[in-house]
Amino acid sequence: MMNDLSAALELAWLPYFPGWDERLVKIATAADSEAWHELVALANARIDYATTLRLDRTLRRRFSSVPGALTTRPLRLAILGSSTVEHLFPGIRTAALRRGLWVEIQTVEYGQYQQALLASSSSLHAFRPDVVLFIFDAPHLLGGGAVNLEAVCGRVRELWQQARAAFGCQVIQQTLLPTALALLGSNEHRLTTSALHLTKRFNEWLRTQSDVDGVDLLALDDRAAVDGLLSWHDPVMWLRAKQEVTPLAAPFYGELLARMLAAQQGRSFKCLVLDLDNTLWGGVIGDDGIEGIKLGQGSAVGEAHLAVQRYAMELSRRGIILAVCSKNDEEIALSAFEHHPEMLLRRSDIACFIANWEDKATNLRRIASSLNLGLDSLVLLDDSPFERSLVRGALPMVAVPELPEDPALYPRRLADAGYFETVSITDDDLLRSRQYQAGVERETMRTSAADLQSYLAGLQMELFWGNFNRIALQRIVQLINKTNQFNLTTRRYTAAEVQALMSDPLVFTLQLRLVDCYGDNGIISVIIGRLVGDVVELDTWLMSCRVLGRDVEKAALNIVVEQARQLGGKFLRGIYRPTEKNEIVRGHYAALGFHPDQTSTTDEYCWTLPLDGCVQHDICIKIQKIE
Amino acid sequence: MNEDQILEQLTEIFHQVFDDDSIELTLGTTAADIPEWDSMNHISLIVLVQSHFKIKFQTSELEDLKNVGDFVTLIVRKLG
């Protein structure tokens, strides 16, 4: 039965083409230019190892030299390795073909790279490569461990310099696959002679030294961490044929390399075009309304779509341009960007926003021309198989990844497709958007602030408050049912019960949203008060622990006091019901100036605060009502 | 699956690897009969036979795979 160790790596973002076989056969008799374009098209279908071999064979039979129709610079790639690499060539050539690149590959007998580099009479020198790729396996460089790593690094660096000196070429270094076996386990690093540990150290060294020397890395170790080492490395094939990368992984290997070869020529995608319904949020906003779409905290599906937005946002921060292309009424589509509290992407993050009822191919043309980009710079992320195939048919140069059914997997799929591969980051890239990386900055500031008050003032906090509303309902219900620590009474309510509270005239409901200089923390607190006689009982008071220690409770109390007065109450009663998890708020009401109440029991501690003459807490949080 | 069925599917795989639909296999076909059957294509055959039949050859079994008959015999045994 199938080996349970490895799973084949698939080019899952590429679509299957019906009639792929027939089209391949026709290439033999097609005219040169047509044959070349058809080969490029077929390379953009989902191909596996077998079809990669066939496509490569057809390519080589049809074009023994540079095709006349080639619009890019032909590339000569030399692969210098310590193990068998020939089985990777078809994957490399077809992945280059996918990008309209022509690559001629030469290698030397494995292990002969040093001689080939040095001997000016070698066929390598006659070949004059534009790019040299070094592929080493860990056993070759590190043996069984216990080597002088510095010396190893020095030798590798020398090879880079020799290649540069001989050919003036670009150098690519593949990182080591961590194939060595653990001798200690999780704390492998404590055995300094361990080959596995040395592999990691070598790979770390590569990350700093390659920058200094202008070498680009092919990070196979990162890929192995995502896909599992054994998807890349089959010990049987290693022993049988000295193939460190298993042949089944060759199409993916070629893809990783070709991305980089394209990126080195500045040929990568620059703009991510986003569909809206069921892509940026769950549901159809035209049907479901702004309150009905699934987005953000409160449902797993909503969080999945939020994660899509987050990845898009992160890409935009590093220089990828965002656009929207959606079949929608523009006004309705925009309303989500302007009014939905969980939207991460804002209208201002979108360089070109098109929502109408025309076909997407026409709209993508508009986007490209308004942004002054080629159509071949666009990637369209769209959940609809219908739209995807329509766009592919009309505009084959636009990248349109196949998406899995589950939106939770969209960001991973987009990342795997590697459309935005980039080898260097310029200031311009980063300047395109100047947002802070929230958490890190906040923490840095905390440690550097002279005292707590100036730290809090520096956060420029604004607390937005409002009564419960339907848009926030999901999130409110989620907080009520999930918050365990900062939760005074731990009373759980269903959505229906919460809705009943919203229309109860004896009850006030509060949702609090905290914004600071680093961004929006979302809804962080929920409070419910009920008038009983002349006492407003605080039925529920909960808060997200993320915003502890920032005086948010004091600001909240100021709002609570106002709400309780409006209900006609004379006293506030705070209740603390201890659970295993909410010890953190035992002193909550005491800290806010409440007095212990006579009615307390061990199950329920009560505190009272007279509303008459109750003074506002002095805090550095600006309070605003949500409109 | 009997030997004939396996041979038929194996032929398909040979057509893919050598991109030659005219190849006709018998149990007696050897590398000498197919000019392009070199060590690299041999590995491709092994890899594709494994994924097609959803089997995995052991290191020791790989050493005995020399001709089409060996493939068929081994596939029959692994599927059995």
mmCIF file of N, CA, C and O in Angstrom, chain A residues 352-439:
data_model
loop_
_atom_site.group_PDB
_atom_site.id
_atom_site.type_symbol
_atom_site.label_atom_id
_atom_site.label_comp_id
_atom_site.label_asym_id
_atom_site.label_seq_id
_atom_site.Cartn_x
_atom_site.Cartn_y
_atom_site.Cartn_z
ATOM 1 N N CYS A 352 -7.807 50.685 -6.148
ATOM 2 C CA CYS A 352 -8.821 50.826 -7.194
ATOM 3 C C CYS A 352 -10.014 49.959 -6.814
ATOM 4 O O CYS A 352 -9.872 48.754 -6.632
ATOM 5 N N PHE A 353 -11.158 50.578 -6.676
ATOM 6 C CA PHE A 353 -12.331 49.880 -6.152
ATOM 7 C C PHE A 353 -13.403 49.848 -7.234
ATOM 8 O O PHE A 353 -13.962 50.883 -7.599
ATOM 9 N N ILE A 354 -13.679 48.645 -7.753
ATOM 10 C CA ILE A 354 -14.707 48.549 -8.782
ATOM 11 C C ILE A 354 -15.772 47.553 -8.358
ATOM 12 O O ILE A 354 -15.493 46.361 -8.170
ATOM 13 N N ALA A 355 -16.971 48.057 -8.141
ATOM 14 C CA ALA A 355 -18.112 47.198 -7.848
ATOM 15 C C ALA A 355 -19.234 47.613 -8.782
ATOM 16 O O ALA A 355 -19.716 48.739 -8.703
ATOM 17 N N ASN A 356 -19.588 46.727 -9.691
ATOM 18 C CA ASN A 356 -20.692 46.995 -10.618
ATOM 19 C C ASN A 356 -21.176 45.653 -11.152
ATOM 20 O O ASN A 356 -20.782 44.601 -10.638
ATOM 21 N N TRP A 357 -21.987 45.677 -12.175
ATOM 22 C CA TRP A 357 -22.566 44.421 -12.673
ATOM 23 C C TRP A 357 -22.005 44.022 -14.026
ATOM 24 O O TRP A 357 -22.523 43.134 -14.691
ATOM 25 N N GLU A 358 -20.921 44.669 -14.427
ATOM 26 C CA GLU A 358 -20.302 44.276 -15.691
ATOM 27 C C GLU A 358 -19.428 43.042 -15.482
ATOM 28 O O GLU A 358 -19.145 42.652 -14.360
ATOM 29 N N ASP A 359 -18.960 42.458 -16.609
ATOM 30 C CA ASP A 359 -18.169 41.238 -16.448
ATOM 31 C C ASP A 359 -16.796 41.578 -15.894
ATOM 32 O O ASP A 359 -16.282 42.681 -16.056
ATOM 33 N N LYS A 360 -16.200 40.583 -15.241
ATOM 34 C CA LYS A 360 -14.968 40.865 -14.494
ATOM 35 C C LYS A 360 -13.775 41.119 -15.398
ATOM 36 O O LYS A 360 -12.854 41.843 -15.025
ATOM 37 N N ALA A 361 -13.776 40.516 -16.593
ATOM 38 C CA ALA A 361 -12.647 40.743 -17.496
ATOM 39 C C ALA A 361 -12.564 42.231 -17.849
ATOM 40 O O ALA A 361 -11.487 42.844 -17.799
ATOM 41 N N THR A 362 -13.720 42.821 -18.174
ATOM 42 C CA THR A 362 -13.758 44.253 -18.488
ATOM 43 C C THR A 362 -13.268 45.070 -17.290
ATOM 44 O O THR A 362 -12.465 45.997 -17.431
ATOM 45 N N ASN A 363 -13.728 44.686 -16.120
ATOM 46 C CA ASN A 363 -13.341 45.439 -14.923
ATOM 47 C C ASN A 363 -11.857 45.275 -14.596
ATOM 48 O O ASN A 363 -11.213 46.214 -14.134
ATOM 49 N N LEU A 364 -11.310 44.091 -14.856
ATOM 50 C CA LEU A 364 -9.872 43.894 -14.597
ATOM 51 C C LEU A 364 -9.050 44.757 -15.554
ATOM 52 O O LEU A 364 -8.010 45.311 -15.173
ATOM 53 N N ARG A 365 -9.518 44.875 -16.791
ATOM 54 C CA ARG A 365 -8.832 45.771 -17.734
ATOM 55 C C ARG A 365 -8.824 47.191 -17.191
ATOM 56 O O ARG A 365 -7.820 47.894 -17.263
ATOM 57 N N ARG A 366 -9.961 47.611 -16.650
ATOM 58 C CA ARG A 366 -10.057 48.967 -16.077
ATOM 59 C C ARG A 366 -9.073 49.138 -14.923
ATOM 60 O O ARG A 366 -8.407 50.157 -14.800
ATOM 61 N N ILE A 367 -9.028 48.112 -14.064
ATOM 62 C CA ILE A 367 -8.133 48.195 -12.904
ATOM 63 C C ILE A 367 -6.695 48.345 -13.373
ATOM 64 O O ILE A 367 -5.959 49.218 -12.923
ATOM 65 N N ALA A 368 -6.306 47.496 -14.325
ATOM 66 C CA ALA A 368 -4.925 47.550 -14.823
ATOM 67 C C ALA A 368 -4.630 48.927 -15.400
ATOM 68 O O ALA A 368 -3.582 49.513 -15.125
ATOM 69 N N SER A 369 -5.555 49.460 -16.186
ATOM 70 C CA SER A 369 -5.229 50.719 -16.836
ATOM 71 C C SER A 369 -5.271 51.872 -15.832
ATOM 72 O O SER A 369 -4.439 52.771 -15.899
ATOM 73 N N SER A 370 -6.179 51.824 -14.863
ATOM 74 C CA SER A 370 -6.202 52.945 -13.919
ATOM 75 C C SER A 370 -4.991 52.918 -12.985
ATOM 76 O O SER A 370 -4.583 53.947 -12.473
ATOM 77 N N LEU A 371 -4.420 51.742 -12.769
ATOM 78 C CA LEU A 371 -3.235 51.668 -11.902
ATOM 79 C C LEU A 371 -1.949 51.717 -12.719
ATOM 80 O O LEU A 371 -0.854 51.636 -12.171
ATOM 81 N N ASN A 372 -2.129 51.799 -14.035
ATOM 82 C CA ASN A 372 -0.970 51.848 -14.916
ATOM 83 C C ASN A 372 -0.112 50.598 -14.792
ATOM 84 O O ASN A 372 1.110 50.650 -14.739
ATOM 85 N N LEU A 373 -0.767 49.453 -14.719
ATOM 86 C CA LEU A 373 -0.066 48.166 -14.610
ATOM 87 C C LEU A 373 -0.435 47.310 -15.816
ATOM 88 O O LEU A 373 -1.495 47.505 -16.420
ATOM 89 N N GLY A 374 0.436 46.352 -16.137
ATOM 90 C CA GLY A 374 0.067 45.382 -17.158
ATOM 91 C C GLY A 374 -0.931 44.395 -16.572
ATOM 92 O O GLY A 374 -0.948 44.162 -15.369
ATOM 93 N N LEU A 375 -1.754 43.799 -17.426
ATOM 94 C CA LEU A 375 -2.679 42.773 -16.939
ATOM 95 C C LEU A 375 -1.916 41.605 -16.327
ATOM 96 O O LEU A 375 -2.414 40.913 -15.446
ATOM 97 N N ASP A 376 -0.690 41.394 -16.808
ATOM 98 C CA ASP A 376 0.104 40.282 -16.275
ATOM 99 C C ASP A 376 0.713 40.594 -14.910
ATOM 100 O O ASP A 376 1.532 39.842 -14.403
ATOM 101 N N SER A 377 0.299 41.728 -14.310
ATOM 102 C CA SER A 377 0.703 42.018 -12.924
ATOM 103 C C SER A 377 -0.400 41.681 -11.934
ATOM 104 O O SER A 377 -0.232 41.847 -10.730
ATOM 105 N N LEU A 378 -1.570 41.271 -12.453
ATOM 106 C CA LEU A 378 -2.735 41.111 -11.588
ATOM 107 C C LEU A 378 -2.949 39.664 -11.148
ATOM 108 O O LEU A 378 -2.800 38.732 -11.934
ATOM 109 N N VAL A 379 -3.314 39.507 -9.890
ATOM 110 C CA VAL A 379 -3.773 38.227 -9.356
ATOM 111 C C VAL A 379 -5.203 38.438 -8.876
ATOM 112 O O VAL A 379 -5.456 39.375 -8.125
ATOM 113 N N LEU A 380 -6.119 37.593 -9.324
ATOM 114 C CA LEU A 380 -7.510 37.733 -8.890
ATOM 115 C C LEU A 380 -7.859 36.640 -7.882
ATOM 116 O O LEU A 380 -7.741 35.452 -8.179
ATOM 117 N N LEU A 381 -8.272 37.060 -6.696
ATOM 118 C CA LEU A 381 -8.708 36.108 -5.669
ATOM 119 C C LEU A 381 -10.230 36.122 -5.649
ATOM 120 O O LEU A 381 -10.845 37.112 -5.251
ATOM 121 N N ASP A 382 -10.825 35.021 -6.087
ATOM 122 C CA ASP A 382 -12.278 34.986 -6.244
ATOM 123 C C ASP A 382 -12.782 33.589 -5.910
ATOM 124 O O ASP A 382 -12.272 32.603 -6.416
ATOM 125 N N ASP A 383 -13.803 33.533 -5.039
ATOM 126 C CA ASP A 383 -14.285 32.214 -4.607
ATOM 127 C C ASP A 383 -15.114 31.518 -5.681
ATOM 128 O O ASP A 383 -15.331 30.318 -5.598
ATOM 129 N N SER A 384 -15.568 32.262 -6.671
ATOM 130 C CA SER A 384 -16.509 31.673 -7.622
ATOM 131 C C SER A 384 -15.793 30.963 -8.769
ATOM 132 O O SER A 384 -15.068 31.590 -9.548
ATOM 133 N N PRO A 385 -15.992 29.638 -8.911
ATOM 134 C CA PRO A 385 -15.360 28.898 -10.000
ATOM 135 C C PRO A 385 -15.796 29.443 -11.357
ATOM 136 O O PRO A 385 -15.018 29.473 -12.311
ATOM 137 N N PHE A 386 -17.022 29.920 -11.419
ATOM 138 C CA PHE A 386 -17.548 30.474 -12.664
ATOM 139 C C PHE A 386 -16.750 31.709 -13.080
ATOM 140 O O PHE A 386 -16.266 31.803 -14.209
ATOM 141 N N GLU A 387 -16.591 32.645 -12.169
ATOM 142 C CA GLU A 387 -15.848 33.870 -12.490
ATOM 143 C C GLU A 387 -14.393 33.558 -12.809
ATOM 144 O O GLU A 387 -13.797 34.139 -13.702
ATOM 145 N N ARG A 388 -13.835 32.624 -12.045
ATOM 146 C CA ARG A 388 -12.428 32.276 -12.268
ATOM 147 C C ARG A 388 -12.222 31.784 -13.689
ATOM 148 O O ARG A 388 -11.311 32.213 -14.391
ATOM 149 N N SER A 389 -13.095 30.865 -14.118
ATOM 150 C CA SER A 389 -12.841 30.271 -15.418
ATOM 151 C C SER A 389 -13.168 31.277 -16.520
ATOM 152 O O SER A 389 -12.525 31.294 -17.569
ATOM 153 N N LEU A 390 -14.129 32.145 -16.272
ATOM 154 C CA LEU A 390 -14.439 33.190 -17.247
ATOM 155 C C LEU A 390 -13.244 34.125 -17.453
ATOM 156 O O LEU A 390 -12.867 34.446 -18.576
ATOM 157 N N VAL A 391 -12.628 34.537 -16.352
ATOM 158 C CA VAL A 391 -11.484 35.448 -16.451
ATOM 159 C C VAL A 391 -10.292 34.750 -17.108
ATOM 160 O O VAL A 391 -9.618 35.319 -17.956
ATOM 161 N N ARG A 392 -10.067 33.490 -16.734
ATOM 162 C CA ARG A 392 -8.950 32.761 -17.351
ATOM 163 C C ARG A 392 -9.114 32.664 -18.859
ATOM 164 O O ARG A 392 -8.157 32.773 -19.611
ATOM 165 N N GLY A 393 -10.365 32.450 -19.281
ATOM 166 C CA GLY A 393 -10.623 32.335 -20.713
ATOM 167 C C GLY A 393 -10.375 33.653 -21.423
ATOM 168 O O GLY A 393 -9.747 33.691 -22.485
ATOM 169 N N ALA A 394 -10.835 34.752 -20.830
ATOM 170 C CA ALA A 394 -10.735 36.053 -21.497
ATOM 171 C C ALA A 394 -9.359 36.680 -21.327
ATOM 172 O O ALA A 394 -8.852 37.330 -22.234
ATOM 173 N N LEU A 395 -8.747 36.495 -20.165
ATOM 174 C CA LEU A 395 -7.470 37.150 -19.868
ATOM 175 C C LEU A 395 -6.480 36.133 -19.281
ATOM 176 O O LEU A 395 -6.245 36.107 -18.080
ATOM 177 N N PRO A 396 -5.904 35.301 -20.152
ATOM 178 C CA PRO A 396 -5.031 34.237 -19.623
ATOM 179 C C PRO A 396 -3.796 34.759 -18.891
ATOM 180 O O PRO A 396 -3.167 34.015 -18.142
ATOM 181 N N MET A 397 -3.444 36.035 -19.108
ATOM 182 C CA MET A 397 -2.245 36.566 -18.438
ATOM 183 C C MET A 397 -2.517 36.960 -16.995
ATOM 184 O O MET A 397 -1.585 37.168 -16.220
ATOM 185 N N VAL A 398 -3.778 37.056 -16.609
ATOM 186 C CA VAL A 398 -4.106 37.343 -15.207
ATOM 187 C C VAL A 398 -4.029 36.033 -14.425
ATOM 188 O O VAL A 398 -4.555 35.015 -14.864
ATOM 189 N N ALA A 399 -3.348 36.050 -13.283
ATOM 190 C CA ALA A 399 -3.266 34.831 -12.466
ATOM 191 C C ALA A 399 -4.541 34.696 -11.642
ATOM 192 O O ALA A 399 -4.940 35.642 -10.960
ATOM 193 N N VAL A 400 -5.159 33.532 -11.742
ATOM 194 C CA VAL A 400 -6.408 33.308 -10.995
ATOM 195 C C VAL A 400 -6.281 31.974 -10.261
ATOM 196 O O VAL A 400 -6.516 30.923 -10.831
ATOM 197 N N PRO A 401 -5.876 31.997 -8.996
ATOM 198 C CA PRO A 401 -5.661 30.731 -8.291
ATOM 199 C C PRO A 401 -6.959 29.958 -8.060
ATOM 200 O O PRO A 401 -7.984 30.567 -7.761
ATOM 201 N N GLU A 402 -6.885 28.649 -8.219
ATOM 202 C CA GLU A 402 -7.970 27.788 -7.781
ATOM 203 C C GLU A 402 -8.050 27.904 -6.269
ATOM 204 O O GLU A 402 -7.019 27.950 -5.590
ATOM 205 N N LEU A 403 -9.263 27.929 -5.733
ATOM 206 C CA LEU A 403 -9.388 28.021 -4.278
ATOM 207 C C LEU A 403 -10.095 26.789 -3.742
ATOM 208 O O LEU A 403 -10.965 26.232 -4.404
ATOM 209 N N PRO A 404 -9.718 26.360 -2.538
ATOM 210 C CA PRO A 404 -10.437 25.249 -1.915
ATOM 211 C C PRO A 404 -11.823 25.729 -1.480
ATOM 212 O O PRO A 404 -12.094 26.918 -1.465
ATOM 213 N N GLU A 405 -12.684 24.795 -1.153
ATOM 214 C CA GLU A 405 -14.031 25.149 -0.707
ATOM 215 C C GLU A 405 -13.989 26.020 0.545
ATOM 216 O O GLU A 405 -14.746 26.964 0.698
ATOM 217 N N ASP A 406 -13.097 25.672 1.444
ATOM 218 C CA ASP A 406 -13.112 26.273 2.775
ATOM 219 C C ASP A 406 -12.298 27.569 2.810
ATOM 220 O O ASP A 406 -11.097 27.560 2.542
ATOM 221 N N PRO A 407 -12.942 28.691 3.146
ATOM 222 C CA PRO A 407 -12.214 29.969 3.170
ATOM 223 C C PRO A 407 -11.051 29.981 4.163
ATOM 224 O O PRO A 407 -10.129 30.774 4.014
ATOM 225 N N ALA A 408 -11.100 29.079 5.141
ATOM 226 C CA ALA A 408 -9.992 29.025 6.105
ATOM 227 C C ALA A 408 -8.675 28.715 5.393
ATOM 228 O O ALA A 408 -7.603 29.029 5.896
ATOM 229 N N LEU A 409 -8.769 28.076 4.199
ATOM 230 C CA LEU A 409 -7.558 27.670 3.493
ATOM 231 C C LEU A 409 -7.163 28.647 2.378
ATOM 232 O O LEU A 409 -6.162 28.444 1.711
ATOM 233 N N TYR A 410 -7.958 29.700 2.189
ATOM 234 C CA TYR A 410 -7.624 30.658 1.118
ATOM 235 C C TYR A 410 -6.239 31.290 1.292
ATOM 236 O O TYR A 410 -5.454 31.314 0.350
ATOM 237 N N PRO A 411 -5.922 31.828 2.477
ATOM 238 C CA PRO A 411 -4.632 32.524 2.581
ATOM 239 C C PRO A 411 -3.447 31.593 2.319
ATOM 240 O O PRO A 411 -2.498 31.956 1.639
ATOM 241 N N ARG A 412 -3.528 30.368 2.818
ATOM 242 C CA ARG A 412 -2.441 29.409 2.613
ATOM 243 C C ARG A 412 -2.288 29.107 1.118
ATOM 244 O O ARG A 412 -1.185 29.036 0.594
ATOM 245 N N ARG A 413 -3.409 28.943 0.445
ATOM 246 C CA ARG A 413 -3.353 28.656 -0.986
ATOM 247 C C ARG A 413 -2.692 29.812 -1.738
ATOM 248 O O ARG A 413 -1.832 29.610 -2.597
ATOM 249 N N LEU A 414 -3.095 31.026 -1.380
ATOM 250 C CA LEU A 414 -2.522 32.200 -2.040
ATOM 251 C C LEU A 414 -1.020 32.280 -1.766
ATOM 252 O O LEU A 414 -0.226 32.567 -2.657
ATOM 253 N N ALA A 415 -0.626 31.978 -0.552
ATOM 254 C CA ALA A 415 0.800 32.021 -0.203
ATOM 255 C C ALA A 415 1.569 30.945 -0.964
ATOM 256 O O ALA A 415 2.648 31.190 -1.495
ATOM 257 N N ASP A 416 0.988 29.736 -1.043
ATOM 258 C CA ASP A 416 1.658 28.634 -1.736
ATOM 259 C C ASP A 416 1.892 28.954 -3.210
ATOM 260 O O ASP A 416 2.858 28.503 -3.804
ATOM 261 N N ALA A 417 0.967 29.715 -3.796
ATOM 262 C CA ALA A 417 1.077 30.019 -5.222
ATOM 263 C C ALA A 417 2.269 30.929 -5.508
ATOM 264 O O ALA A 417 2.755 30.966 -6.635
ATOM 265 N N GLY A 418 2.735 31.652 -4.510
ATOM 266 C CA GLY A 418 3.989 32.407 -4.652
ATOM 267 C C GLY A 418 3.992 33.478 -5.726
ATOM 268 O O GLY A 418 5.041 33.790 -6.283
ATOM 269 N N TYR A 419 2.834 34.067 -6.005
ATOM 270 C CA TYR A 419 2.773 35.062 -7.077
ATOM 271 C C TYR A 419 3.649 36.280 -6.795
ATOM 272 O O TYR A 419 4.117 36.939 -7.689
ATOM 273 N N PHE A 420 3.827 36.579 -5.511
ATOM 274 C CA PHE A 420 4.464 37.852 -5.166
ATOM 275 C C PHE A 420 5.919 37.666 -4.750
ATOM 276 O O PHE A 420 6.479 38.510 -4.051
ATOM 277 N N GLU A 421 6.504 36.552 -5.185
ATOM 278 C CA GLU A 421 7.909 36.277 -4.889
ATOM 279 C C GLU A 421 8.748 37.519 -5.182
ATOM 280 O O GLU A 421 8.653 38.132 -6.243
ATOM 281 N N THR A 422 9.555 37.882 -4.238
ATOM 282 C CA THR A 422 10.369 39.086 -4.365
ATOM 283 C C THR A 422 11.722 38.798 -3.743
ATOM 284 O O THR A 422 11.792 38.189 -2.686
ATOM 285 N N VAL A 423 12.793 39.205 -4.403
ATOM 286 C CA VAL A 423 14.104 38.902 -3.851
ATOM 287 C C VAL A 423 14.691 40.056 -3.046
ATOM 288 O O VAL A 423 15.593 39.853 -2.253
ATOM 289 N N SER A 424 14.179 41.253 -3.252
ATOM 290 C CA SER A 424 14.695 42.343 -2.427
ATOM 291 C C SER A 424 13.575 43.323 -2.135
ATOM 292 O O SER A 424 12.641 43.482 -2.909
ATOM 293 N N ILE A 425 13.700 43.954 -1.002
ATOM 294 C CA ILE A 425 12.676 44.904 -0.563
ATOM 295 C C ILE A 425 13.281 46.301 -0.648
ATOM 296 O O ILE A 425 14.357 46.554 -0.122
ATOM 297 N N THR A 426 12.614 47.187 -1.328
ATOM 298 C CA THR A 426 13.126 48.557 -1.431
ATOM 299 C C THR A 426 12.383 49.451 -0.447
ATOM 300 O O THR A 426 11.324 49.098 0.053
ATOM 301 N N ASP A 427 12.935 50.628 -0.199
ATOM 302 C CA ASP A 427 12.244 51.590 0.664
ATOM 303 C C ASP A 427 10.882 51.926 0.089
ATOM 304 O O ASP A 427 9.918 52.120 0.811
ATOM 305 N N ASP A 428 10.826 51.999 -1.237
ATOM 306 C CA ASP A 428 9.558 52.310 -1.886
ATOM 307 C C ASP A 428 8.477 51.307 -1.521
ATOM 308 O O ASP A 428 7.334 51.657 -1.285
ATOM 309 N N ASP A 429 8.872 50.019 -1.502
ATOM 310 C CA ASP A 429 7.905 48.977 -1.147
ATOM 311 C C ASP A 429 7.292 49.269 0.208
ATOM 312 O O ASP A 429 6.088 49.201 0.390
ATOM 313 N N LEU A 430 8.165 49.605 1.135
ATOM 314 C CA LEU A 430 7.699 49.773 2.505
ATOM 315 C C LEU A 430 6.952 51.087 2.685
ATOM 316 O O LEU A 430 6.056 51.198 3.508
ATOM 317 N N LEU A 431 7.328 52.080 1.910
ATOM 318 C CA LEU A 431 6.684 53.382 2.048
ATOM 319 C C LEU A 431 5.258 53.374 1.534
ATOM 320 O O LEU A 431 4.449 54.201 1.905
ATOM 321 N N ARG A 432 4.963 52.391 0.676
ATOM 322 C CA ARG A 432 3.620 52.349 0.117
ATOM 323 C C ARG A 432 2.579 52.311 1.236
ATOM 324 O O ARG A 432 1.470 52.709 1.098
ATOM 325 N N SER A 433 2.953 51.805 2.325
ATOM 326 C CA SER A 433 2.024 51.823 3.447
ATOM 327 C C SER A 433 2.857 51.887 4.717
ATOM 328 O O SER A 433 3.787 51.131 4.895
ATOM 329 N N ARG A 434 2.498 52.836 5.572
ATOM 330 C CA ARG A 434 3.337 53.001 6.761
ATOM 331 C C ARG A 434 2.578 52.672 8.024
ATOM 332 O O ARG A 434 2.374 53.500 8.887
ATOM 333 N N GLN A 435 2.148 51.448 8.132
ATOM 334 C CA GLN A 435 1.425 51.066 9.334
ATOM 335 C C GLN A 435 2.379 50.357 10.290
ATOM 336 O O GLN A 435 3.292 49.679 9.865
ATOM 337 N N TYR A 436 2.113 50.501 11.529
ATOM 338 C CA TYR A 436 2.957 49.842 12.516
ATOM 339 C C TYR A 436 2.599 48.389 12.676
ATOM 340 O O TYR A 436 1.485 47.971 12.423
ATOM 341 N N GLN A 437 3.524 47.615 13.109
ATOM 342 C CA GLN A 437 3.213 46.255 13.505
ATOM 343 C C GLN A 437 2.797 46.325 14.963
ATOM 344 O O GLN A 437 3.614 46.391 15.859
ATOM 345 N N ALA A 438 1.494 46.294 15.141
ATOM 346 C CA ALA A 438 0.888 46.705 16.396
ATOM 347 C C ALA A 438 1.517 46.136 17.660
ATOM 348 O O ALA A 438 2.152 46.849 18.418
ATOM 349 N N GLY A 439 1.392 44.855 17.879
ATOM 350 C CA GLY A 439 1.796 44.287 19.158
ATOM 351 C C GLY A 439 3.212 44.625 19.565
ATOM 352 O O GLY A 439 3.463 45.062 20.689
#
